[in-house]
Short mmCIF file of C-alpha atoms in Angstrom, two decimals:
data_model
loop_
_atom_site.label_atom_id
_atom_site.label_comp_id
_atom_site.label_asym_id
_atom_site.label_seq_id
_atom_site.Cartn_x
_atom_site.Cartn_y
_atom_site.Cartn_z
CA MET A 25 17.19 18.02 8.09
CA LYS A 26 13.41 18.35 7.75
CA VAL A 27 11.58 15.30 6.43
CA LEU A 28 7.88 15.24 5.57
CA PHE A 29 5.85 12.04 5.39
CA ALA A 30 2.87 12.91 3.17
CA TYR A 31 0.55 11.00 5.45
CA ASN A 32 -1.81 11.53 8.40
CA ILE A 33 -1.32 8.98 11.18
CA THR A 34 -4.60 7.66 12.65
CA ALA A 35 -5.47 5.17 15.40
CA SER A 36 -6.87 2.62 12.92
CA ASP A 37 -3.79 2.64 10.67
CA ASN A 38 -1.65 -0.22 9.58
CA GLU A 39 1.47 0.57 11.60
CA TYR A 40 3.79 0.60 8.56
CA VAL A 41 4.20 4.38 8.25
CA SER A 42 4.33 4.84 12.03
CA ARG A 43 7.18 2.35 12.25
CA LEU A 44 9.11 4.09 9.46
CA ILE A 45 8.68 7.42 11.25
CA GLU A 46 9.78 5.88 14.55
CA ILE A 47 12.92 4.41 12.96
CA SER A 48 13.66 7.65 11.05
CA GLN A 49 13.64 9.62 14.29
CA ALA A 50 16.78 7.74 15.37
CA ILE A 51 18.74 9.48 12.60
CA ASP A 52 20.81 12.37 13.97
CA GLU A 53 19.55 15.88 13.21
CA VAL A 54 16.40 14.73 11.41
CA GLU A 55 13.11 16.45 12.18
CA ILE A 56 10.06 14.42 11.12
CA THR A 57 6.60 15.76 10.23
CA ALA A 58 3.68 13.57 9.15
CA SER A 59 0.93 15.51 7.42
CA LEU A 60 -0.97 15.27 4.16
CA GLU A 61 -2.03 18.90 4.52
CA GLU A 62 1.62 19.99 4.69
CA PHE A 63 2.28 18.12 1.46
CA TRP A 64 -0.34 20.10 -0.45
CA SER A 65 0.19 23.43 1.35
CA PRO A 66 3.63 23.47 2.98
CA THR A 67 4.27 26.05 5.69
CA THR A 68 8.03 25.49 5.61
CA ARG A 69 10.68 24.09 3.32
CA TYR A 70 11.41 20.36 3.59
CA ASP A 71 14.67 18.71 2.65
CA ALA A 72 12.88 15.48 1.76
CA ILE A 73 9.32 14.30 1.19
CA ILE A 74 8.31 10.65 1.50
CA ILE A 75 5.26 9.48 -0.45
CA ASN A 76 3.50 6.18 0.23
CA TRP A 77 0.56 4.98 -1.92
CA PRO A 78 0.01 7.77 -4.49
CA ASP A 79 -3.78 7.36 -4.31
CA TYR A 80 -3.57 8.29 -0.60
CA LEU A 81 -2.51 11.79 -1.68
CA PHE A 82 -6.12 12.18 -2.82
CA ARG A 83 -7.53 10.40 0.26
CA TRP A 84 -8.10 7.19 -1.75
CA LYS A 85 -10.46 9.16 -3.98
CA ARG A 86 -11.52 7.12 -7.03
CA ASP A 87 -12.56 9.88 -9.42
CA ILE A 88 -9.51 12.05 -9.98
CA SER A 89 -9.94 14.95 -12.37
CA ASP A 90 -7.52 16.22 -15.01
CA ALA A 91 -7.12 19.39 -12.93
CA GLU A 92 -6.05 17.34 -9.90
CA VAL A 93 -3.50 15.45 -11.98
CA GLU A 94 -2.08 18.76 -13.19
CA LYS A 95 -2.03 20.08 -9.62
CA LEU A 96 0.11 17.11 -8.50
CA ILE A 97 2.52 17.57 -11.42
CA ALA A 98 2.89 21.29 -10.65
CA LEU A 99 3.44 20.67 -6.93
CA LEU A 100 6.14 18.06 -7.49
CA ASP A 101 7.81 20.45 -9.92
CA GLU A 102 7.81 23.17 -7.24
CA TYR A 103 9.39 20.82 -4.74
CA LYS A 104 12.09 19.93 -7.23
CA LYS A 105 12.82 23.62 -7.88
CA SER A 106 13.34 24.12 -4.14
CA ASN A 107 15.77 21.15 -4.10
CA THR A 108 13.48 19.02 -1.97
CA LYS A 109 14.32 15.34 -2.44
CA ILE A 110 11.20 13.40 -3.43
CA ILE A 111 11.13 9.79 -2.25
CA THR A 112 8.35 7.44 -3.32
CA ILE A 113 7.94 4.00 -1.78
CA LEU A 114 6.68 1.48 -4.31
CA HIS A 115 4.07 -0.57 -2.44
CA ASP A 116 1.77 -1.27 -5.39
CA GLU A 117 2.21 -0.90 -9.12
CA TYR A 118 -1.29 0.62 -9.38
CA ALA A 119 -4.39 1.09 -7.21
CA HIS A 120 -6.21 -1.97 -5.87
CA HIS A 121 -9.66 -0.61 -6.64
CA SER A 122 -11.22 1.30 -9.51
CA ARG A 123 -8.27 1.70 -11.78
CA SER A 124 -8.79 4.47 -14.29
CA GLU A 125 -6.66 6.56 -16.62
CA ASN A 126 -6.13 9.36 -14.11
CA ARG A 127 -5.72 7.02 -11.16
CA ASN A 128 -3.00 5.18 -13.03
CA LYS A 129 -1.44 8.50 -14.00
CA ILE A 130 -0.85 9.62 -10.42
CA PHE A 131 1.10 6.41 -9.75
CA ASP A 132 3.19 6.98 -12.88
CA ILE A 133 3.73 10.62 -11.93
CA CYS A 134 4.94 9.81 -8.40
CA TYR A 135 7.20 6.99 -9.59
CA GLN A 136 8.69 8.81 -12.57
CA ASN A 137 9.11 12.25 -10.99
CA CYS A 138 10.79 11.25 -7.75
CA ASP A 139 14.49 11.40 -6.97
CA VAL A 140 14.46 8.05 -5.17
CA LEU A 141 12.17 5.10 -5.77
CA ALA A 142 12.31 2.85 -2.71
CA HIS A 143 11.57 -0.85 -3.15
CA LEU A 144 10.47 -3.45 -0.62
CA GLY A 145 12.35 -6.19 -2.46
CA GLU A 146 14.82 -7.04 -5.18
CA PHE A 147 12.11 -8.02 -7.69
CA SER A 148 10.65 -4.54 -8.07
CA LEU A 149 14.08 -2.88 -7.81
CA LYS A 150 15.36 -4.86 -10.81
CA LYS A 151 12.14 -4.48 -12.76
CA TYR A 152 11.85 -0.70 -12.41
CA LYS A 153 15.57 -0.03 -12.68
CA GLU A 154 15.29 -1.48 -16.17
CA GLU A 155 11.90 0.08 -16.96
CA PHE A 156 13.01 3.56 -15.82
CA ARG A 157 16.58 3.37 -17.11
CA HIS A 158 16.00 6.55 -19.16
CA LEU A 159 14.97 8.55 -16.06
CA LYS A 160 17.10 10.22 -13.38
CA VAL A 161 15.62 8.10 -10.61
CA GLU A 162 17.74 6.38 -7.98
CA HIS A 163 16.54 2.92 -6.94
CA LYS A 164 17.06 1.87 -3.33
CA LEU A 165 15.94 -1.00 -1.12
CA LEU A 166 13.77 -0.20 1.90
CA TYR A 167 12.57 -3.38 3.59
CA HIS A 168 9.27 -3.62 5.42
CA PRO A 169 10.02 -3.07 9.13
CA ALA A 170 9.03 -5.71 11.67
CA TYR A 171 5.70 -5.09 13.38
CA LYS A 172 5.96 -3.87 16.95
CA TYR A 173 2.51 -3.04 18.30
CA PHE A 174 1.03 -6.54 18.27
CA ASP A 175 0.89 -8.98 21.20
CA PHE A 176 3.30 -11.79 20.41
CA ASP A 177 3.04 -13.47 23.84
CA LEU A 178 -0.58 -14.63 24.07
CA ASP A 179 -1.35 -18.16 25.25
CA ASN A 180 -2.63 -20.26 22.32
CA LEU A 181 -5.08 -22.50 24.24
CA LYS A 182 -6.54 -19.69 26.36
CA THR A 183 -6.96 -17.51 23.29
CA ARG A 184 -8.66 -20.33 21.37
CA THR A 185 -11.14 -20.79 24.20
CA SER A 186 -11.89 -17.06 24.39
CA LEU A 187 -12.59 -17.00 20.63
CA GLY A 188 -14.79 -20.12 20.72
CA PHE A 189 -12.38 -22.62 19.16
CA LYS A 190 -11.28 -26.03 20.43
CA PRO A 191 -7.69 -27.19 21.12
CA LYS A 192 -7.87 -29.78 18.29
CA ASP A 193 -9.19 -27.35 15.67
CA PHE A 194 -6.82 -26.75 12.76
CA ILE A 195 -7.33 -23.02 12.27
CA ILE A 196 -6.55 -21.32 8.97
CA ILE A 197 -6.51 -17.52 9.00
CA VAL A 198 -6.91 -15.17 6.04
CA PRO A 199 -5.38 -11.84 7.18
CA GLY A 200 -5.97 -8.46 5.57
CA GLY A 201 -9.06 -7.28 3.78
CA VAL A 202 -10.38 -9.58 1.05
CA ARG A 203 -11.20 -7.10 -1.70
CA HIS A 204 -12.69 -9.26 -4.46
CA GLN A 205 -14.86 -12.36 -4.76
CA TYR A 206 -12.21 -14.06 -6.88
CA GLU A 207 -9.82 -13.77 -3.94
CA GLU A 208 -12.30 -15.59 -1.70
CA ASP A 209 -12.93 -18.23 -4.38
CA TYR A 210 -9.17 -18.81 -4.57
CA ILE A 211 -8.87 -19.22 -0.77
CA ASN A 212 -11.94 -21.49 -0.53
CA LYS A 213 -10.51 -23.72 -3.25
CA ILE A 214 -7.26 -24.15 -1.31
CA PHE A 215 -9.11 -24.69 1.97
CA LYS A 216 -11.32 -27.38 0.47
CA SER A 217 -8.29 -29.21 -0.94
CA LEU A 218 -6.54 -29.52 2.44
CA LYS A 219 -7.67 -32.87 3.83
CA ILE A 220 -7.08 -31.95 7.46
CA LYS A 221 -9.33 -32.97 10.35
CA ASN A 222 -11.20 -30.34 12.35
CA LYS A 223 -10.14 -27.58 9.94
CA LYS A 224 -11.75 -24.16 10.18
CA LEU A 225 -11.22 -21.12 7.95
CA VAL A 226 -11.44 -17.60 9.37
CA TYR A 227 -11.69 -14.49 7.19
CA VAL A 228 -10.65 -11.73 9.57
CA ARG A 229 -11.88 -9.01 7.23
CA ALA A 230 -14.20 -10.02 4.41
CA SER A 231 -14.56 -6.46 3.15
CA HIS A 232 -15.76 -7.63 -0.28
CA ILE A 233 -19.03 -8.92 1.21
CA ASP A 234 -21.92 -6.47 1.36
CA LYS A 235 -23.29 -7.21 4.80
CA PRO A 236 -26.80 -5.72 5.38
CA LYS A 237 -26.62 -2.83 7.82
CA LYS A 238 -30.21 -2.83 9.01
CA GLU A 239 -30.51 -5.51 11.68
CA LEU A 240 -33.65 -7.67 11.94
CA SER A 241 -34.65 -6.76 8.39
CA PRO A 242 -35.63 -9.74 6.14
CA LYS A 243 -32.43 -9.23 4.15
CA PHE A 244 -30.31 -9.23 7.30
CA LEU A 245 -31.97 -12.38 8.71
CA THR A 246 -31.46 -14.20 5.38
CA PHE A 247 -27.83 -13.14 5.41
CA LYS A 248 -27.29 -14.38 8.98
CA THR A 249 -29.00 -17.70 8.22
CA LYS A 250 -26.71 -18.26 5.23
CA GLU A 251 -23.70 -17.23 7.31
CA LEU A 252 -24.62 -19.78 10.01
CA PHE A 253 -25.10 -22.52 7.40
CA ILE A 254 -21.64 -21.84 5.93
CA LYS A 255 -20.10 -21.81 9.41
CA ILE A 256 -21.63 -25.18 10.39
CA PHE A 257 -21.37 -27.11 7.14
CA HIS A 258 -18.43 -25.48 5.34
CA LYS A 259 -16.41 -24.50 8.44
CA ARG A 260 -15.87 -20.94 7.24
CA HIS A 261 -16.06 -18.00 9.65
CA TYR A 262 -16.35 -14.37 8.52
CA LYS A 263 -15.43 -11.09 10.20
CA TYR A 264 -16.23 -7.93 8.27
CA LYS A 265 -14.83 -4.87 10.03
CA PHE A 266 -11.31 -3.58 10.55
CA LEU A 267 -9.70 -5.39 13.50
CA ASP A 268 -7.24 -3.50 15.66
CA SER A 269 -3.87 -5.05 16.47
CA LYS A 270 -5.12 -6.37 19.83
CA VAL A 271 -7.86 -8.49 18.26
CA LEU A 272 -5.80 -9.46 15.21
CA SER A 273 -3.06 -10.63 17.59
CA GLN A 274 -5.51 -13.17 18.99
CA TYR A 275 -6.33 -14.66 15.59
CA LEU A 276 -2.68 -14.79 14.55
CA THR A 277 -1.82 -16.51 17.84
CA ILE A 278 -4.29 -19.37 17.29
CA ALA A 279 -3.52 -19.87 13.57
CA ASP A 280 -2.05 -23.17 12.38
CA LEU A 281 -1.80 -21.86 8.83
CA ILE A 282 -2.14 -18.49 7.12
CA ILE A 283 -3.29 -18.10 3.51
CA LEU A 284 -2.68 -14.75 1.81
CA PRO A 285 -5.66 -13.62 -0.29
CA ARG A 286 -3.62 -11.45 -2.64
CA ILE A 287 -3.07 -12.87 -6.11
CA ASP A 288 -2.38 -9.71 -8.11
CA ILE A 289 -0.21 -7.37 -6.02
CA LEU A 290 3.49 -6.69 -5.54
CA ASN A 291 3.93 -6.67 -1.74
CA SER A 292 2.24 -7.92 1.42
CA GLY A 293 3.25 -6.99 4.96
CA ASN A 294 1.38 -10.08 6.17
CA VAL A 295 4.35 -12.22 5.12
CA ILE A 296 6.41 -10.34 7.73
CA LEU A 297 3.67 -10.32 10.36
CA GLY A 298 2.75 -13.99 10.00
CA SER A 299 6.42 -14.98 10.16
CA GLN A 300 6.87 -12.94 13.34
CA TYR A 301 4.20 -15.19 14.86
CA ASP A 302 6.19 -18.16 13.48
CA LYS A 303 3.19 -19.34 11.45
CA LEU A 304 3.20 -21.33 8.23
CA ILE A 305 2.03 -19.22 5.26
CA ILE A 306 0.77 -20.06 1.78
CA GLY A 307 1.25 -17.08 -0.51
CA PRO A 308 1.44 -16.22 -4.21
CA LYS A 309 4.59 -16.60 -6.28
CA ILE A 310 4.31 -12.95 -7.32
CA GLY A 311 6.61 -9.91 -7.17
CA ASN A 312 8.40 -9.18 -3.91
CA ILE A 313 5.96 -11.45 -2.05
CA ASP A 314 7.60 -14.52 -3.55
CA GLU A 315 11.02 -13.24 -2.50
CA TRP A 316 9.95 -12.82 1.14
CA LEU A 317 8.09 -16.13 1.27
CA ILE A 318 11.25 -17.91 0.16
CA ARG A 319 13.34 -15.94 2.67
CA PHE A 320 11.07 -17.03 5.53
CA ASP A 321 10.90 -20.66 4.35
CA GLN A 322 7.19 -20.36 3.53
CA ILE A 323 5.07 -21.93 0.78
CA SER A 324 4.99 -19.99 -2.49
CA ILE A 325 2.60 -21.07 -5.27
CA ASP A 326 1.76 -19.61 -8.66
CA PRO A 327 -1.95 -18.67 -8.55
CA LYS A 328 -2.21 -19.77 -12.20
CA ASP A 329 -1.12 -23.28 -11.18
CA VAL A 330 -3.28 -23.65 -8.08
CA ASP A 331 -5.81 -25.92 -9.83
CA LYS A 332 -3.03 -28.23 -11.02
CA ASN A 333 -1.48 -28.29 -7.54
CA ILE A 334 -4.85 -29.19 -6.04
CA GLU A 335 -5.62 -31.86 -8.62
CA ASN A 336 -2.31 -33.68 -8.18
CA ASN A 337 -2.48 -33.24 -4.39
CA SER A 338 0.94 -31.56 -4.35
CA LEU A 339 -0.20 -28.49 -2.37
CA TYR A 340 -1.72 -30.62 0.42
CA LEU A 341 1.40 -32.81 0.56
CA THR A 342 3.63 -29.72 0.68
CA VAL A 343 1.61 -28.25 3.56
CA MET A 344 1.78 -31.51 5.53
CA ASP A 345 5.52 -31.77 4.88
CA TYR A 346 6.09 -28.24 6.20
CA ILE A 347 3.95 -28.97 9.27
CA LYS A 348 6.01 -32.09 10.02
CA LYS A 349 9.27 -30.16 9.62
CA ASN A 350 8.03 -27.63 12.19
CA ALA A 351 10.82 -25.24 11.12
CA SER A 352 11.13 -21.70 12.43
CA HIS A 353 9.95 -18.93 10.12
CA LYS A 354 11.31 -16.08 12.25
CA LYS A 355 15.02 -16.44 11.59
CA HIS A 356 15.30 -13.95 8.72
CA ILE A 357 13.31 -11.05 10.22
CA TYR A 358 15.33 -7.86 9.93
CA GLY A 359 15.72 -5.60 12.93
CA ASP A 360 15.23 -1.84 12.97
CA GLU A 361 18.96 -1.28 12.49
CA THR A 362 18.74 -2.63 8.92
CA ILE A 363 15.82 -0.35 8.04
CA LEU A 364 17.60 2.57 9.73
CA GLN A 365 20.69 2.03 7.58
CA GLN A 366 18.55 1.92 4.42
CA LEU A 367 16.70 5.11 5.42
CA GLN A 368 19.98 6.90 6.11
CA GLU A 369 21.23 5.99 2.66
CA ILE A 370 17.98 7.13 1.03
CA LEU A 371 17.91 10.45 2.88
CA SER A 372 21.61 11.27 2.47
#
């Protein structure tokens, strides 16, 4: 059986697709290819094609033409005529950035023209099973695999010292790229409300901030002065570039609390990753994220109610209660055998 992942693996990737490929290769008589070029111009017939993130098919391109939309429709139709099973994994309902009519269309096309729509949780499975009840689309669960290529055995105190933090610092990490200012405002509001001594907030990838590129320019020096002021007086630290798993492992190791910046998406792999490090997480009561937060005994809050939770002090009290309980968050992490079984069912 030939299976194509419509994706190019790179060194700076989130390991999600790599892990799925690795697990898929344990299925008997399955030959895996990962290539976006093969998706658009196949050199052989594939029994199944797996699509992640429909906007990736156009290399995250924001301006998608009518002709490109038609090209995708025609290609999927050709695959169907050749009896190739089309599997789309529903990570996001629509694109994170620059939503437009044609960008939305390619998501709808991939979701509504596949044979199997794979869901990372029960919430989206139930929602789309009902929404697409008139379509011949099978709905299957495909859980997010556990992360493998991170360092889970670093020493907390040594790592704190190497990163310039003190043993008594209460370190709050914001993983993943912050994409919008309103996400940062949301995190800062929560951080300010937590009346914890020696607290420090670290944005590991503040990609929404336009950091001046030209060093020693007046604009750059003003930026660095403001950054230093915020670090000293507001206890917020900012990193701006993509961090590889080695560096991100260090920040996850030293974290006392993780706050997810996402308040308008369906899924977040950081719930899995943070729980693998046995860290306490505050995340949004949204979509499949809420389901996984509950499963890992984490804190789930409705972003619409965050002001009320801050005003009545309930969020702070909840956090302190969870810290006192010191419960394990790793107990419900699924092993590769569960994902393997789900993949076998999807591909059969």
